[in-house]
Coordinates of C-alpha atoms in Angstrom, one line a residue:
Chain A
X1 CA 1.8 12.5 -8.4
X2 CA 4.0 15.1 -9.9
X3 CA 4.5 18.7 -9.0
X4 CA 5.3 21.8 -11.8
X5 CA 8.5 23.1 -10.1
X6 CA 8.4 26.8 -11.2
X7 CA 12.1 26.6 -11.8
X8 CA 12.6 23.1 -13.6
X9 CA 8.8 22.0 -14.6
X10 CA 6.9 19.1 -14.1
X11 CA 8.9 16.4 -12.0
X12 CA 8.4 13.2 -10.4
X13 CA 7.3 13.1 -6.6
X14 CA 10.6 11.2 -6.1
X15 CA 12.5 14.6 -6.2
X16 CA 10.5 16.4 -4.0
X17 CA 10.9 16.1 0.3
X18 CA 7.1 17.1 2.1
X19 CA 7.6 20.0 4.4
X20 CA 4.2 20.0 5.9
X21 CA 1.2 22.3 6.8
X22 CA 1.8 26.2 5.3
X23 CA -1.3 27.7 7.4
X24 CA -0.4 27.8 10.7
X25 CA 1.4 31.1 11.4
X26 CA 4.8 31.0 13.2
X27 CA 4.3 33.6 16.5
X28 CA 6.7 36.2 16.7
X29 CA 10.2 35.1 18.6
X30 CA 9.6 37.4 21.5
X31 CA 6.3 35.8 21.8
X32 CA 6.7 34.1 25.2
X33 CA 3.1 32.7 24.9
X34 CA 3.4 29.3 25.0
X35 CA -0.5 28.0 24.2
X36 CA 0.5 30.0 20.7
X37 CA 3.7 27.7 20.3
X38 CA 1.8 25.1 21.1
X39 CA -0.7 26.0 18.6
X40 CA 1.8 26.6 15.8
X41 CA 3.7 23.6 16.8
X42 CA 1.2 20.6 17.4
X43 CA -2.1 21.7 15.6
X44 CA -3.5 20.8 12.4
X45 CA -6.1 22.1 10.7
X46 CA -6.0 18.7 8.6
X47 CA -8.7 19.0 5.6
X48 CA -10.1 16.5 3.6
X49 CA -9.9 18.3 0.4
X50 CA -7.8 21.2 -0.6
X51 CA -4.6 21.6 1.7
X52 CA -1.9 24.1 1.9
X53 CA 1.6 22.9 2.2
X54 CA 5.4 23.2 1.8
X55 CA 7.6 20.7 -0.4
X56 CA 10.9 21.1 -1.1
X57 CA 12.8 20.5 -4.9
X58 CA 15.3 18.4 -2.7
X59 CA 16.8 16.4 -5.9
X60 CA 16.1 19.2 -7.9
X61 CA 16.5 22.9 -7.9
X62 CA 16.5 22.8 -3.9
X63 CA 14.3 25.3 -3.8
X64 CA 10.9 25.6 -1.2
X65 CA 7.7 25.6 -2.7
X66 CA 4.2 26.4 -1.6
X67 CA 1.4 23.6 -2.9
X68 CA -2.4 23.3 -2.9
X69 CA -3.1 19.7 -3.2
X70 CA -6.1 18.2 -2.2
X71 CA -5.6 15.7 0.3
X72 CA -8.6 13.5 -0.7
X73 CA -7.6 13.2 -5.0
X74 CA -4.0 14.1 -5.1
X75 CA -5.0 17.0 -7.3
X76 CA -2.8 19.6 -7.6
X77 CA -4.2 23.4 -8.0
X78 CA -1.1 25.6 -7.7
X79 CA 2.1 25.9 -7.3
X80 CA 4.6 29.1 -5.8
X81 CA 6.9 30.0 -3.6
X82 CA 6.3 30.5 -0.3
X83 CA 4.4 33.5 1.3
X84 CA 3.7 34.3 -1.8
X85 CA 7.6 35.5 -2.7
Chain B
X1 CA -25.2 -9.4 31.0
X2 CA -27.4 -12.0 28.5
X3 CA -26.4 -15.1 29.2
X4 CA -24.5 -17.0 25.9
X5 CA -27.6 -19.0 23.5
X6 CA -26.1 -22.3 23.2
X7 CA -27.2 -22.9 19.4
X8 CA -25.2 -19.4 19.1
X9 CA -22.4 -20.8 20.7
X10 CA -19.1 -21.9 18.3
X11 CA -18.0 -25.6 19.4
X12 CA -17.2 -28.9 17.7
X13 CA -20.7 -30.1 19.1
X14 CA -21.9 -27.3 16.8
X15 CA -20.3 -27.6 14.3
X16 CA -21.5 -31.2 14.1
X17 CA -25.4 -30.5 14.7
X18 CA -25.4 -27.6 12.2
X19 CA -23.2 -30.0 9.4
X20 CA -25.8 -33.0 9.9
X21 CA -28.2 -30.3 8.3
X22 CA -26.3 -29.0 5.7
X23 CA -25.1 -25.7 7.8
X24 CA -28.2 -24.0 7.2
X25 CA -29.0 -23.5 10.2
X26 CA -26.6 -21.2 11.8
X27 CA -27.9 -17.6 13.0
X28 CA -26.5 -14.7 12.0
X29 CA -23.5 -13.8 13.7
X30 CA -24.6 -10.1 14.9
X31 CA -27.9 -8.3 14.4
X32 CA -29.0 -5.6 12.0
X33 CA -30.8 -3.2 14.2
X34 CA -33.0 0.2 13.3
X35 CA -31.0 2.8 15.7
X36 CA -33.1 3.4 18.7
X37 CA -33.8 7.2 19.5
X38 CA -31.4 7.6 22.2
X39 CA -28.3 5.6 23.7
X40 CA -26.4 6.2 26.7
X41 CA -23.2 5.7 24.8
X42 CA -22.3 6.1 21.4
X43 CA -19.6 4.9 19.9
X44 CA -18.8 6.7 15.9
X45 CA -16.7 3.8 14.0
X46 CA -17.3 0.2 13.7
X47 CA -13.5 -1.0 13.0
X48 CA -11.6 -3.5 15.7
X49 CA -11.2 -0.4 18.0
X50 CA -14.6 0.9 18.3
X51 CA -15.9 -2.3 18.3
X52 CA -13.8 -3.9 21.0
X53 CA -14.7 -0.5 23.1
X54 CA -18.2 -1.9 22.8
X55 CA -17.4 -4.9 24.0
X56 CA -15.5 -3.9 27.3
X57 CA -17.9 -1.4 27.7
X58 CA -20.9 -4.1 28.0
X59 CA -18.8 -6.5 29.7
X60 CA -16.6 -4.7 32.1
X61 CA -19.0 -1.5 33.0
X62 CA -22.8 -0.8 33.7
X63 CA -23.4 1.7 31.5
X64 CA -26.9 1.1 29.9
X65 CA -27.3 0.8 26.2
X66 CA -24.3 1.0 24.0
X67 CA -24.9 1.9 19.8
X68 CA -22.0 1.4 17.5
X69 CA -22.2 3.4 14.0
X70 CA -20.1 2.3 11.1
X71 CA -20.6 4.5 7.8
X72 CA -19.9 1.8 5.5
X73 CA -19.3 -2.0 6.8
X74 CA -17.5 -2.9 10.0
X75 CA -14.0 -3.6 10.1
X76 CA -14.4 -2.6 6.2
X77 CA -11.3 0.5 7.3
X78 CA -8.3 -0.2 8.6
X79 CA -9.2 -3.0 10.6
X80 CA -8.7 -4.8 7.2
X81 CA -5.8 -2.7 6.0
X82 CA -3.2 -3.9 8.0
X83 CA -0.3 -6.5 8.2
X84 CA -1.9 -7.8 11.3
X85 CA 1.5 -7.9 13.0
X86 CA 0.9 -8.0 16.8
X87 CA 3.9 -7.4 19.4
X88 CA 4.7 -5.3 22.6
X89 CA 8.3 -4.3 22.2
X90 CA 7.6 -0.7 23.2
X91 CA 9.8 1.4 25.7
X92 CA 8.8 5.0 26.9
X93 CA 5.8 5.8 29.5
X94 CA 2.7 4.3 29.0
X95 CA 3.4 2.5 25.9
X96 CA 5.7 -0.1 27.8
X97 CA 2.4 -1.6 29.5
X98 CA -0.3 -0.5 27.7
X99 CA 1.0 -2.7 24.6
X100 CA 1.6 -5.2 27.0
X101 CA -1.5 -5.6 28.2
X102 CA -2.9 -5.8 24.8
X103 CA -0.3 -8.4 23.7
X104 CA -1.9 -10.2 27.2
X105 CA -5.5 -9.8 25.7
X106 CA -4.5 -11.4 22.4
X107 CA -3.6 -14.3 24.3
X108 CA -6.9 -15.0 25.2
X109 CA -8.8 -13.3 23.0
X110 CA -10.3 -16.2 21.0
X111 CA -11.4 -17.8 24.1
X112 CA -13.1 -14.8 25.3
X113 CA -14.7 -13.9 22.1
X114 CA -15.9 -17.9 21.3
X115 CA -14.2 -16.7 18.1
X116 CA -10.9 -17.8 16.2
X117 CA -8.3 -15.1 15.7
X118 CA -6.3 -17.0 14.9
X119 CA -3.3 -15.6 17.0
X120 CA -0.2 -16.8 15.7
X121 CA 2.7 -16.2 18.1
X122 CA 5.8 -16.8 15.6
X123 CA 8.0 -14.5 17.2
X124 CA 9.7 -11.6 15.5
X125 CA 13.1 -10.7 14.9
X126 CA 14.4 -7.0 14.7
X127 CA 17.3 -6.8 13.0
X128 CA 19.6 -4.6 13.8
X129 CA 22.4 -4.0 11.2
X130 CA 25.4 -1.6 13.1
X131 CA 27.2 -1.0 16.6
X132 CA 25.0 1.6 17.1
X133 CA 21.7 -0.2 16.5
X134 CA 23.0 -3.5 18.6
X135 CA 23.2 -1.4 21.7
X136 CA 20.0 0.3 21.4
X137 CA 18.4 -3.1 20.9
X138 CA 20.0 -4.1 23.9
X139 CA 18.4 -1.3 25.9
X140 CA 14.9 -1.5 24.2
X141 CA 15.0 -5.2 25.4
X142 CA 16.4 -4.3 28.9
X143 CA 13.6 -2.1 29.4
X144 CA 11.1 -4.4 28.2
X145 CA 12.6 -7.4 30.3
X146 CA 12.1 -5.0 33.7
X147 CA 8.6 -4.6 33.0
X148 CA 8.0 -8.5 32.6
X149 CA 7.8 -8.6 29.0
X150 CA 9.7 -11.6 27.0
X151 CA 13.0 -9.9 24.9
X152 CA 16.0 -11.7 23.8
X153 CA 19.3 -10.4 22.2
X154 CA 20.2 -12.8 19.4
X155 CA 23.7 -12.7 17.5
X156 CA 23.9 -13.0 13.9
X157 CA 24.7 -16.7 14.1
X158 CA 21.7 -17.2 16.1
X159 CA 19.6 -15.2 13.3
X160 CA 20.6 -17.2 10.7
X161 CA 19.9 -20.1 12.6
X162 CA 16.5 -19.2 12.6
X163 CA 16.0 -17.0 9.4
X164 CA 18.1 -18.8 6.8
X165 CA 16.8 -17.2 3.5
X166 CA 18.1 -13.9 4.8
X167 CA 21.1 -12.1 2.9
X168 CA 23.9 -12.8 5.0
X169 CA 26.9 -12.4 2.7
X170 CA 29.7 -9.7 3.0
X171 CA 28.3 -7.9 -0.1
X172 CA 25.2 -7.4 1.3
X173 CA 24.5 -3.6 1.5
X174 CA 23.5 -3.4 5.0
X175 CA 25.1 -6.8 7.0
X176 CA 22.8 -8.2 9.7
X177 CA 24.4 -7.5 13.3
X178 CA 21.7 -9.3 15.5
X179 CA 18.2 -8.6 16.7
X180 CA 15.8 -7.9 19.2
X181 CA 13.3 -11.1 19.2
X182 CA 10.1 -11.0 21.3
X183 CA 9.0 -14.8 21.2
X184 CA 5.2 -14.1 22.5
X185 CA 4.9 -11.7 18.9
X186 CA 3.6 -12.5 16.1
X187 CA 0.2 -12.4 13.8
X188 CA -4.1 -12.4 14.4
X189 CA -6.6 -13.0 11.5
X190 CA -7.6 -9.2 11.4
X191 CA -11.1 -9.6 9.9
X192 CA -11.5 -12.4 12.9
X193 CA -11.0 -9.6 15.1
X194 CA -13.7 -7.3 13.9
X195 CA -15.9 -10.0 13.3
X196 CA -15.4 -11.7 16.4
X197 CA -15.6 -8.3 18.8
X198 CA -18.6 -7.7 16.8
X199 CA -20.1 -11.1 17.4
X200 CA -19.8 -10.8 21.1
X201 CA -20.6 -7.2 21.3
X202 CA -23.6 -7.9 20.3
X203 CA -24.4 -10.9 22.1
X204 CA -24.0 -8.5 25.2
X205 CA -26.9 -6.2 23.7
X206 CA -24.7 -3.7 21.7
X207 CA -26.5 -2.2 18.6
X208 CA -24.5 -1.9 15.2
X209 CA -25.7 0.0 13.0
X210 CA -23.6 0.1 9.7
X211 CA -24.0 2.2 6.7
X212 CA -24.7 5.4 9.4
X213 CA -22.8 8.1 8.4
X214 CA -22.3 10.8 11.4
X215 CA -22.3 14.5 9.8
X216 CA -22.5 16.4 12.9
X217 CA -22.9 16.5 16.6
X218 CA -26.1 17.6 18.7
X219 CA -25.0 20.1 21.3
X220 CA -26.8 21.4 24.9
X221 CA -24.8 24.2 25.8
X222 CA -21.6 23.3 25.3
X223 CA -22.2 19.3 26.1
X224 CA -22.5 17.0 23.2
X225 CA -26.3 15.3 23.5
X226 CA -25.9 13.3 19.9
X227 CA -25.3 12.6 16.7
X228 CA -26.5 13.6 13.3
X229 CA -26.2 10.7 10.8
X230 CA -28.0 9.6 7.6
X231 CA -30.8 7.8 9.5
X232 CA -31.5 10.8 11.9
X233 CA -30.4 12.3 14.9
X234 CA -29.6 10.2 18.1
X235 CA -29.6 11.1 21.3
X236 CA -26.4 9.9 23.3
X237 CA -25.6 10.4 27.0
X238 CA -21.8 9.8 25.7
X239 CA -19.7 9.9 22.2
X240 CA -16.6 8.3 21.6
X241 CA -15.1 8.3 18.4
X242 CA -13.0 6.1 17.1
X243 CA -12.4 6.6 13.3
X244 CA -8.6 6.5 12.9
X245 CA -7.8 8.4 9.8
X246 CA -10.9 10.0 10.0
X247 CA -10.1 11.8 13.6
X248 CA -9.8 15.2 12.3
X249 CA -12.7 15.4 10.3
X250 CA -14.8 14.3 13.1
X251 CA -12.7 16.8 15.6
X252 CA -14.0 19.4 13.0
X253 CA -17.3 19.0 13.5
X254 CA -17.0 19.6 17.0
X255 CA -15.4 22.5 16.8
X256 CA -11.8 21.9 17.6
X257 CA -8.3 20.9 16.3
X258 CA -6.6 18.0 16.5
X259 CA -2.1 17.3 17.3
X260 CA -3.1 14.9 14.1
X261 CA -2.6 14.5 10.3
X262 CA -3.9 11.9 7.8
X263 CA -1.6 10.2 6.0
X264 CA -1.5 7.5 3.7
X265 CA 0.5 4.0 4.2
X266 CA 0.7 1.2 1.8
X267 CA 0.8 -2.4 2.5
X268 CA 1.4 -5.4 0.0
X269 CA 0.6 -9.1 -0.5
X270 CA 2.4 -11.3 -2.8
X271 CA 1.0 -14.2 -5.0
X272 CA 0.9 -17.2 -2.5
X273 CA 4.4 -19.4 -2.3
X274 CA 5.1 -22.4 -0.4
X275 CA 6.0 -21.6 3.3
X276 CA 9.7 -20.1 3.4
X277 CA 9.1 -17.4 6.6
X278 CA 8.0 -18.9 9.9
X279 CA 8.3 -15.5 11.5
X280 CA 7.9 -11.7 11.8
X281 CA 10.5 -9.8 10.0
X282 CA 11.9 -6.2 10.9
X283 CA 14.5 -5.0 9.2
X284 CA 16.2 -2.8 10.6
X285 CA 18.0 -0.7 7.7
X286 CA 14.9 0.9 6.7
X287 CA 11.5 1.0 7.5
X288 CA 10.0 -2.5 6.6
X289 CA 8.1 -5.4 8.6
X290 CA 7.5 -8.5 6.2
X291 CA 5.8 -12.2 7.7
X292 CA 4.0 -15.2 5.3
X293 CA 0.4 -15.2 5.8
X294 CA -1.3 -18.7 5.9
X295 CA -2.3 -19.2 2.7
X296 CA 1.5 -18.4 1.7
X297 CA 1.2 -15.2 0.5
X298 CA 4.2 -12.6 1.5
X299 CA 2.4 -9.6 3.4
X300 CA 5.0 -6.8 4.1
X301 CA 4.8 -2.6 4.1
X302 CA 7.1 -0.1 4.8
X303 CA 6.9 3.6 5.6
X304 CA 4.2 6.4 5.0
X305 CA 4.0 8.1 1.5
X306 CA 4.9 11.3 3.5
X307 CA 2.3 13.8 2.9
X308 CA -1.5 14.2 3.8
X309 CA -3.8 11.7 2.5
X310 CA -7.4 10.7 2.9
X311 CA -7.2 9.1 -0.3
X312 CA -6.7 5.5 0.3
X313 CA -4.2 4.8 -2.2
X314 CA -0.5 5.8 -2.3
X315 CA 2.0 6.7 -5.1
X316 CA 4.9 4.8 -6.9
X317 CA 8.1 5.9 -5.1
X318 CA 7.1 4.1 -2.0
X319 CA 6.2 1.2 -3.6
X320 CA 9.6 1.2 -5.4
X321 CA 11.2 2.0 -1.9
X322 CA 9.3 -1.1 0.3
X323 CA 10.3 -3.5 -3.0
X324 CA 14.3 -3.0 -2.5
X325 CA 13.8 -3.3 0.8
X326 CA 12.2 -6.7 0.3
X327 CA 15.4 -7.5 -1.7
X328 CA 17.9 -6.1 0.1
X329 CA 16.7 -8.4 2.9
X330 CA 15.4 -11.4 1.0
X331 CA 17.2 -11.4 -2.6
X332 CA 15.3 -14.4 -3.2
X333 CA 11.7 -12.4 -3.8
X334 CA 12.6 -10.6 -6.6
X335 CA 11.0 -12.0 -9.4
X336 CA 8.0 -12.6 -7.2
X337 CA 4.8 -11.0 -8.6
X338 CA 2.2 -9.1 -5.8
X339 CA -0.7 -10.3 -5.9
X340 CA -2.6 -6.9 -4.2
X341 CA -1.8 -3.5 -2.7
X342 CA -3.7 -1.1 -1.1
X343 CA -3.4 2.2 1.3
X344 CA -4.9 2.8 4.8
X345 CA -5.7 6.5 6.2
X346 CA -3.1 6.8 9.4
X347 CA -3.9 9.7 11.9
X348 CA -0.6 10.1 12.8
X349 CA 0.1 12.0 16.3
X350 CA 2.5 15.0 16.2
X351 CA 4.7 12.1 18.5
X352 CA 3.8 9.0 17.4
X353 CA 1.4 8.1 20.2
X354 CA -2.3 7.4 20.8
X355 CA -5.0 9.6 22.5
X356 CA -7.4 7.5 24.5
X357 CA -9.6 9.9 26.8
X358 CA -11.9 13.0 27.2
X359 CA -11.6 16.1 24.6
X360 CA -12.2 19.8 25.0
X361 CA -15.9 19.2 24.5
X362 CA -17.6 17.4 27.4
X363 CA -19.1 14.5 26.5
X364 CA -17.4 13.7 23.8
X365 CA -14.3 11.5 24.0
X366 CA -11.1 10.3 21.5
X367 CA -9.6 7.3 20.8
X368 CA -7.0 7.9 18.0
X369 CA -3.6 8.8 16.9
X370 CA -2.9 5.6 16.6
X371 CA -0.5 6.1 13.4
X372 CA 0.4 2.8 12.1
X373 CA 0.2 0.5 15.1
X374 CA -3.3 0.7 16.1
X375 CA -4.0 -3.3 14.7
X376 CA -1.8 -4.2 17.5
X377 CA -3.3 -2.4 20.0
X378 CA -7.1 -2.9 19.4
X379 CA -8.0 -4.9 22.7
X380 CA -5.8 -2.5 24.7
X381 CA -7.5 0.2 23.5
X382 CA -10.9 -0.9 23.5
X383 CA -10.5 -1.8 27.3
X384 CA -8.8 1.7 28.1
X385 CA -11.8 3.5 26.0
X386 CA -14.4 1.9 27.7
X387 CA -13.0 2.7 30.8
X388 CA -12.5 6.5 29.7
X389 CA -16.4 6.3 28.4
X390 CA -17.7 4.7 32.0
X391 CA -15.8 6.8 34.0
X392 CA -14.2 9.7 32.3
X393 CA -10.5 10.9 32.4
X394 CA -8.2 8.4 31.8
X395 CA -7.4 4.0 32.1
X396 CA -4.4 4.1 34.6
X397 CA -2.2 2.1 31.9
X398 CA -3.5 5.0 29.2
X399 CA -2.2 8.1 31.5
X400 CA 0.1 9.2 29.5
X401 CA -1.7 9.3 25.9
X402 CA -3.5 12.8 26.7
X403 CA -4.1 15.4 24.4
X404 CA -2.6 17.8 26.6
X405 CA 0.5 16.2 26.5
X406 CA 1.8 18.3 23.9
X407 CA 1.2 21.7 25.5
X408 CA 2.6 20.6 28.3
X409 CA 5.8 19.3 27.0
X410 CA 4.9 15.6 27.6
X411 CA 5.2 14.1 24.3
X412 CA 5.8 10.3 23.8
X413 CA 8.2 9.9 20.9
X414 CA 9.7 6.3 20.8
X415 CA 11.2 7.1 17.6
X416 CA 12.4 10.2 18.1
X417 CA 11.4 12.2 15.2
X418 CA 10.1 15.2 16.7
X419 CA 6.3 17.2 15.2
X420 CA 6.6 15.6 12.1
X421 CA 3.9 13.1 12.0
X422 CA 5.0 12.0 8.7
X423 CA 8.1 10.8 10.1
X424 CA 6.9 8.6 12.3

C-alpha cells in the first residue's frame, strides 16, 4: 500500500501512523451528554468497502491527512487534509 | 440427547475393524443437511466459536433444534488462521476466569469430543526484558496464582535453561530479564477443533448448513424472527452470531453499531526444520508469540497491520517488522525461508475484550470482539454463548464482556491502550 502525500507524493505505508475513523463527529466540549461521548468515542460505523479515515505523514512531512481507502481492496480513492482544509 | 452410534465412535477397536476393510467404511463425520424451515436457535458462523456454541447448546441446555450456517466451509475463517496458541495468563475482571475455564475445557476437550486436538501443553515463557517489565510480570502471575491458575517467575538463568537457542549475549538489543511461564499453556490442532466440535455437534442433532450466506435478518416488530440467506429465509426463535471479523457487517444489517473494527493480522509458517523449540515463545520487546508446530515448521505472528481490513491479506512493513523480531530473539532463523503467510479478519473491541451476550435487538445475540485471542478462548466461549442463547443476559464467568460496558465506563483493557482497537 502506498499513500500520495499532498506535500511529499507517493510514499511507502512505512511512513505513515493510522489515525482511525474520520466520520464520527466530535460533540461540542460543553456537551455534557454522555450517550454522544460515548458514541463519538466507542462506535464504528466499520464498512466493508470504502472507509473514511485519518493517517498521519509521521516519518514524513508530519502532516495529518484525510484518506478513502476501501477496507475490503486496499484501494485508495483520495487523499486531503482533514475537514476538508 | 442421541445416544453415541458405536461404528461412529473413534477407538483403537475402530480403527482396527474399519483397517481390516481397507478404511472404506467409515461414515462421514457430520451430515449435510437441506435447512429446515424454522429452528429455535440459529447460530450465523460455522468457525470453532459458533460451532462449540452448538455443541454446549445441545449438550448443556434443552432448547429444541439448533441450525449452524457457515457461508463458505466450516472452520474455513479464522478458526484456521491462527497460531493455535492456547493459555490463560489473563488478569482484569472476567478475563481472569473466563480464560481459565477455557484453558480447563482444553484439558479435556478430546475426551469429550471422541476427537484428537491434539492439545499440547508445552508451556510458555513470557519474556520480559527490563526492571519495569519483571515487576509487572510478577504481579500478572500474582494475580493469576490467587485465582488458582499455574504461574511461575523464572530468572534469566532458569530461561536459558530451558530456551537455549535464545539470544542471550550482552549485545543483544533487548537482554532477556526473566519470564512469566504458565506450565499448563501451550498448543491445539485448530482444524481438530472445528472438526471435532462439528463432529459432535452433530451427533447431538445440530444441523450445518455450509455454503449459506446470511444477507439480512427477518424482523416481527422489533424482534428478530430469522434469517435471510442464499437458500431462503429461516425462521429462528433465536440468532446468535458469531462471525468474528465479520461482526459489523452483520450488526449492520440489524440496524445498529458496533464498539468494533476489522482489522487485519498476519501470521507465518516456516519451511519445516528439525525440532529446536519445545515451547511457546513471547517476547516481550515487541509484539511477537513464536512455537514449532509438529511437523517442524516455525509458526509465529506479531502485531496488527494497524488499519481497517476485511481484506484477508496484510502489507510488507509488518512482515518486515514480525521477521526482526524473529531475529532479534532467535538469530539463528535468519536465513530460514517461510514456507506460507496469510491474514485473518480481527474484530477488535474498542478495549481489547470480547462481547458474549444479548444486543440492542431482542432476539438476536453477539459473540465477538474477540481481537486476536479468540482461538484460545473457543470452548469458553461457546459454553458462555450457549448459556446467553438458552437463557438470555449473561454466563456468570462472561459478566463483564457487555456491550454496555463502554457507556458505562466499564471497559476491560489488559493492555492498556485505551479506544484504539488497532493498538491492541
Amino acid at each position: 500500500m502506498r499513500i500520495t502525500c499532498p506535500y511529499c507524493g507517493q510514499r511507502d505505508l512505512a511512513e505513515f501512523a493510522y489515525g482511525g475513523d474520520a466520520t464520527q463527529p466530535r460533540p461540542d466540549e460543553a456537551d455534557l451528554d454522555a450517550e454522544r461521548w460515548a458514541q463519538y468515542v466507542f462506535s464504528r460505523k466499520n464498512p466493508r468497502g470504502w472507509h473514511q479515515e485519518y493517517w498521519q505523514h509521521l516519518h514524513g512531512c508530519r502532516a495529518w491527512l484525510q484518506v478513502t481507502r476501501n477496507t475490503a481492496t486496499h484501494e485508495i480513492a483520495e487523499v486531503g487534509l482533514p475537514h476538508g482544509q | 440427547m442421541t445416544t453415541l452410534d458405536p461404528i461412529m465412535r473413534y477407538s483403537a477397536f475402530n480403527l482396527f475393524k474399519q483397517g481390516l476393510r481397507g478404511h472404506r467404511g467409515w461414515p462421514l463425520a457430520w451430515r449435510a443437511p437441506t435447512p429446515a424451515k424454522h429452528y429455535d436457535v440459529i447460530i450465523i458462523g460455522g468457525g470453532g466459536h459458533g460451532l462449540a456454541t452448538a455443541y454446549y447448546l445441545a449438550k448443556n441446555h434443552r432448547v429444541g433444534r439448533i441450525a449452524v450456517l457457515e457461508k463458505g466451509w466450516i472452520g474455513g475463517g479464522n478458526t484456521g488462521r491462527n497460531t493455535t496458541i492456547v493459555r490463560s495468563n489473563y488478569m482484569i475482571g472476567s478475563n481472569v476466569d473466563f480464560y481459565e475455564w477455557s484453558m480447563k475445557l482444553w484439558e479435556g476437550l478430546s475426551q469429550d469430543l471422541n476427537f484428537n486436538v491434539m492439545l499440547s501443553q508445552r508451556g510458555q515463557f513470557n519474556l520480559v526484558h527490563s526492571d519495569a517489565q519483571v515487576d509487572a510480570a510478577r504481579r500478572r502471575g500474582n494475580v493469576m496464582r490467587a485465582h488458582g491458575i499455574d504461574a511461575e517467575l523464572l530468572d534469566a538463568q532458569a530461561v536459558q535453561e530451558a530456551l537455549p537457542q535464545l539470544d542471550y549475549r550482552d549485545s543483544a538489543r533487548f537482554p532477556i530479564y526473566g519470564a512469566l511461564y504458565q506450565g499448563r499453556a501451550g498448543t491445539a490442532r485448530h482444524d481438530a477443533v472445528a472438526w471435532g466440535y462439528a463432529r459432535a455437534a452433530d451427533r447431538l442433532g445440530v444441523d450445518i448448513i455450509q455454503n449459506c450466506e446470511v444477507s439480512g435478518f427477518e424482523f416481527s416488530g422489533e424482534r428478530v424472527v430469522g434469517v435471510k440467506t442464499n437458500l431462503g429465509t429461516i425462521g429462528a426463535g433465536r440468532v446468535g452470531v458469531a462471525v468474528a471479523g465479520n461482526s459489523g457487517r452483520l450488526a449492520q444489517m440489524a440496524g445498529f453499531e458496533l464498539p468494533i473494527e476489522s482489522h487485519i493480522l498476519q501470521a507465518f509458517v516456516s519451511e519445516s526444520i528439525k525440532p529446536c523449540l519445545d515451547h511457546v515463545v513471547g517476547f516481550g520487546a515487541a509484539h511477537f508469540y513464536i512455537s514449532q508446530s509438529d511437523k517442524g515448521g516455525l509458526v509465529f505472528g506479531g502485531d496488527l497491520d494497524g488499519y481497517n481490513s476485511y481484506a484477508q491479506r496484510g502489507n510488507m512493513p509488518i512482515l518486515r517488522d514480525v521477521i526482526s523480531s524473529a531475529v532479534a530473539l532467535m538469530p539463528q532463523v535468519s536465513r530460514l525461508r517461510l514456507l506460507r503467510h496469510w491474514g485473518g479478519v480481527m474484530d477488535m473491541t474498542m478495549d481489547g475484550s470480547p462481547i458474549i451476550g444479548p444486543t440492542p435487538v431482542d432476539g438476536l445475540f453477539l459473540n465477538g470482539g474477540w481481537c486476536y485471542g479468540g482461538f484460545k478462548a473457543t470452548p469458553a466461549s461457546g459454553w458462555c454463548f450457549a448459556h446467553s442463547l438458552a437463557n438470555g443476559g449473561h454466563h456468570p464467568l462472561a459478566t463483564d464482556f457487555t456491550l454496555e460496558r463502554f457507556e458505562k465506563g466499564l471497559t476491560l483493557d489488559e493492555k492498556g491502550m485505551g479506544p484504539r482497537p488497532w493498538a491492541h
